[in-house]
């Protein structure tokens, strides 16, 4: 059964799952798309932030994934029913986990990531390339290093590895690869500081967009309508397609 079959409620088993490799794979849901118009241009991989799980971005996938495609929602390591190792909470570790079951994912994907999941989406897009990743949407996540934001809590390793290192080169790499990038910044969130917002707003090039959505970092996902509206416009701009209103007419 094809992963793009609208009747398929699960993807085939990853190759690593059947070879007694001892590798623990991520728990994920694969949800057949239902949107008839005005959605994403194809299958989606949606990545939650720290403290979330595979359910966190489900409203976005449900609203945008088109009929005939699939929305894949993993629980990242240390979250939900996925493995919880004592170490390995860098964006590279998270991206490697995705790579371990990428053999069952559709050949072309539109990546969406919230908070830390946004960095994981960007890193994964850079490593997989434009032949696999058609676009990236990052919801309220800075690319800059901010060492003073490191907090030694239960996510101490992830916090250290996130805020100590600069990921500001990722938009440049995505642009060179020809992968369109949309950054959604929450109005009342400090996650993307003012100087970074200003710098992002001045970025030249047709492949990058910065838009603003309502809310704080913690509650911006509640404004699903704002997020999906901005994403629809982004997808129409880069991939064409039919607007929902045009379809209704």
XYZ file of C-alpha atoms in Angstrom:
249
model
C 0.000 0.000 0.000
C 1.420 3.394 -0.975
C 2.158 5.935 1.750
C 0.177 8.404 -0.370
C -2.921 6.187 -0.555
C -5.666 8.230 1.181
C -6.926 4.998 2.727
C -3.558 4.272 4.341
C -3.727 5.077 8.037
C -0.154 3.965 8.763
C 3.077 3.990 6.821
C 4.967 0.775 6.029
C 7.396 -0.398 8.678
C 10.843 1.257 8.532
C 13.647 -1.019 7.396
C 15.459 -0.629 10.713
C 12.405 -1.958 12.559
C 12.721 -5.431 11.056
C 16.442 -6.176 11.268
C 16.987 -6.671 15.012
C 19.210 -3.615 14.942
C 18.466 -2.709 18.525
C 17.739 0.845 17.392
C 14.667 2.318 19.053
C 12.612 4.262 16.540
C 10.368 7.251 17.116
C 6.674 6.857 17.753
C 4.660 8.685 15.120
C 1.210 9.066 13.595
C 0.666 9.125 9.837
C -2.603 10.885 9.065
C -4.108 10.803 5.555
C -4.783 14.315 4.239
C -8.320 15.546 3.743
C -8.045 19.159 2.598
C -9.446 19.582 -0.912
C -8.114 23.069 -1.720
C -6.038 25.844 -0.212
C -3.740 23.522 1.701
C -0.152 22.358 1.470
C 1.180 21.247 -1.936
C 1.889 17.715 -0.714
C 2.789 15.511 2.229
C 3.940 17.089 5.483
C 6.321 16.241 8.340
C 5.381 18.241 11.450
C 7.755 18.554 14.416
C 6.733 19.708 17.889
C 8.810 21.675 20.391
C 10.326 20.751 23.769
C 7.623 19.538 26.131
C 5.186 18.693 23.330
C 4.532 15.484 21.457
C 3.071 14.205 18.197
C -0.306 15.794 19.007
C 0.993 19.369 19.274
C 0.861 20.278 15.566
C -2.031 17.984 14.663
C -4.455 20.932 14.104
C -2.062 22.394 11.513
C -1.663 19.090 9.698
C -5.405 18.451 9.754
C -6.085 21.898 8.295
C -3.447 21.860 5.553
C -2.551 18.326 4.466
C -4.247 17.687 1.100
C -6.262 14.670 0.065
C -4.000 11.996 -1.396
C -1.063 13.022 0.799
C -0.078 12.195 4.369
C 0.804 14.262 7.450
C 3.435 12.581 9.634
C 3.587 13.617 13.289
C 6.500 12.101 15.273
C 7.085 12.386 18.985
C 10.727 13.450 19.177
C 13.161 11.687 21.500
C 12.374 12.218 25.163
C 8.741 13.010 24.359
C 5.523 11.021 24.271
C 6.070 7.308 23.675
C 9.389 7.764 21.847
C 12.714 6.611 23.342
C 14.073 8.759 26.185
C 17.874 8.418 26.250
C 19.902 10.075 28.985
C 21.867 12.026 26.386
C 21.576 13.210 22.792
C 19.368 16.300 22.709
C 21.049 18.327 19.991
C 19.260 19.166 16.748
C 21.609 16.675 15.051
C 20.437 13.838 17.300
C 16.804 14.706 16.652
C 17.418 14.897 12.920
C 19.184 11.520 12.965
C 16.099 9.997 14.599
C 13.989 11.268 11.707
C 16.490 9.880 9.217
C 16.128 6.419 10.770
C 12.574 6.085 9.494
C 12.844 8.367 6.445
C 12.766 5.330 4.147
C 8.997 5.055 4.658
C 8.263 8.761 4.262
C 6.929 10.172 0.974
C 9.583 11.116 -1.559
C 8.721 14.824 -1.245
C 7.915 16.566 2.020
C 6.950 19.972 3.366
C 8.535 20.352 6.811
C 6.959 22.313 9.660
C 8.565 22.809 13.066
C 7.591 24.695 16.196
C 10.219 26.074 18.582
C 13.139 23.581 18.850
C 11.348 21.464 16.266
C 11.860 24.338 13.840
C 15.632 23.959 14.076
C 15.292 20.203 13.654
C 13.210 20.820 10.527
C 15.802 23.222 9.102
C 18.744 20.886 9.823
C 16.851 17.951 8.319
C 16.048 19.974 5.201
C 19.693 20.917 4.730
C 20.840 17.297 5.056
C 18.055 15.780 2.921
C 18.206 18.478 0.256
C 15.753 19.970 -2.217
C 15.072 16.668 -3.956
C 13.325 15.496 -0.771
C 12.278 18.666 1.052
C 10.146 21.130 -0.876
C 9.701 23.784 1.836
C 10.265 24.579 5.511
C 8.084 26.508 7.965
C 9.609 27.506 11.314
C 7.184 28.672 14.004
C 8.656 31.115 16.545
C 12.254 29.951 16.816
C 15.465 31.961 16.774
C 18.442 30.829 14.687
C 20.961 32.885 16.692
C 23.077 31.788 19.644
C 21.988 33.212 23.008
C 24.211 31.609 25.689
C 22.576 33.638 28.463
C 19.297 31.814 27.819
C 20.754 28.427 28.786
C 18.801 26.930 31.673
C 20.093 23.942 33.644
C 16.731 22.238 34.050
C 15.509 18.780 32.955
C 16.397 19.759 29.369
C 19.858 21.010 30.371
C 21.724 19.317 27.530
C 19.223 20.470 24.909
C 19.254 23.980 26.327
C 23.059 24.134 26.304
C 23.382 22.779 22.776
C 20.614 25.030 21.481
C 21.643 28.356 22.924
C 25.442 27.981 22.796
C 25.648 27.455 19.051
C 24.689 29.733 16.185
C 22.307 28.342 13.565
C 22.082 31.634 11.693
C 23.595 30.049 8.596
C 20.608 27.731 8.071
C 18.464 30.260 6.147
C 21.434 30.891 3.834
C 21.926 27.181 3.214
C 18.236 26.624 2.551
C 18.263 29.497 0.080
C 21.280 28.050 -1.742
C 19.518 24.692 -1.923
C 16.429 26.344 -3.372
C 14.188 25.363 -0.439
C 11.670 28.114 0.420
C 11.603 29.085 4.103
C 8.810 30.780 6.057
C 9.527 32.029 9.591
C 6.471 32.827 11.724
C 7.282 35.087 14.685
C 4.799 35.412 17.553
C 3.991 39.059 18.317
C 4.422 38.810 22.095
C 7.263 36.308 22.193
C 10.906 37.136 23.012
C 12.061 33.906 21.364
C 13.181 35.784 18.224
C 14.809 38.969 19.601
C 14.158 42.361 18.011
C 17.582 42.585 16.368
C 17.159 39.175 14.738
C 13.642 40.075 13.580
C 15.009 43.218 11.999
C 17.801 41.315 10.285
C 15.404 38.642 9.019
C 13.013 41.287 7.728
C 15.827 42.733 5.582
C 16.736 39.416 3.991
C 16.732 39.655 0.232
C 15.601 36.813 -1.984
C 12.372 35.334 -3.182
C 12.748 32.123 -1.181
C 12.488 33.629 2.335
C 9.455 35.047 4.137
C 8.976 36.474 7.642
C 5.408 36.832 8.918
C 3.932 37.641 12.318
C 1.281 35.710 14.214
C -0.648 36.398 17.413
C 0.337 35.288 20.871
C 3.282 34.462 23.073
C 5.704 31.641 22.433
C 3.733 29.360 24.733
C 0.289 30.019 23.257
C 0.859 31.022 19.620
C -0.136 27.551 18.417
C -3.653 28.215 19.696
C -4.037 30.716 16.879
C -4.299 27.973 14.293
C -6.202 30.195 11.863
C -3.417 32.807 11.767
C -0.747 30.148 11.274
C -2.572 28.236 8.559
C -3.536 31.449 6.748
C 0.115 32.547 6.575
C 1.180 29.071 5.487
C -1.457 28.918 2.731
C -0.234 32.226 1.327
C 3.365 30.960 1.485
C 2.471 27.748 -0.342
C 0.445 29.602 -3.001
C 3.310 32.017 -3.572
C 5.869 29.274 -4.129
C 3.841 26.398 -5.524
C 0.676 27.914 -6.985
C -2.540 25.968 -6.531
C -6.153 26.818 -6.021
C -7.434 29.019 -3.253
C -10.255 27.591 -1.116
C -12.477 30.536 -2.075
C -11.798 29.946 -5.763
C -12.679 26.279 -5.335
C -15.938 27.155 -3.549
C -16.854 29.551 -6.359
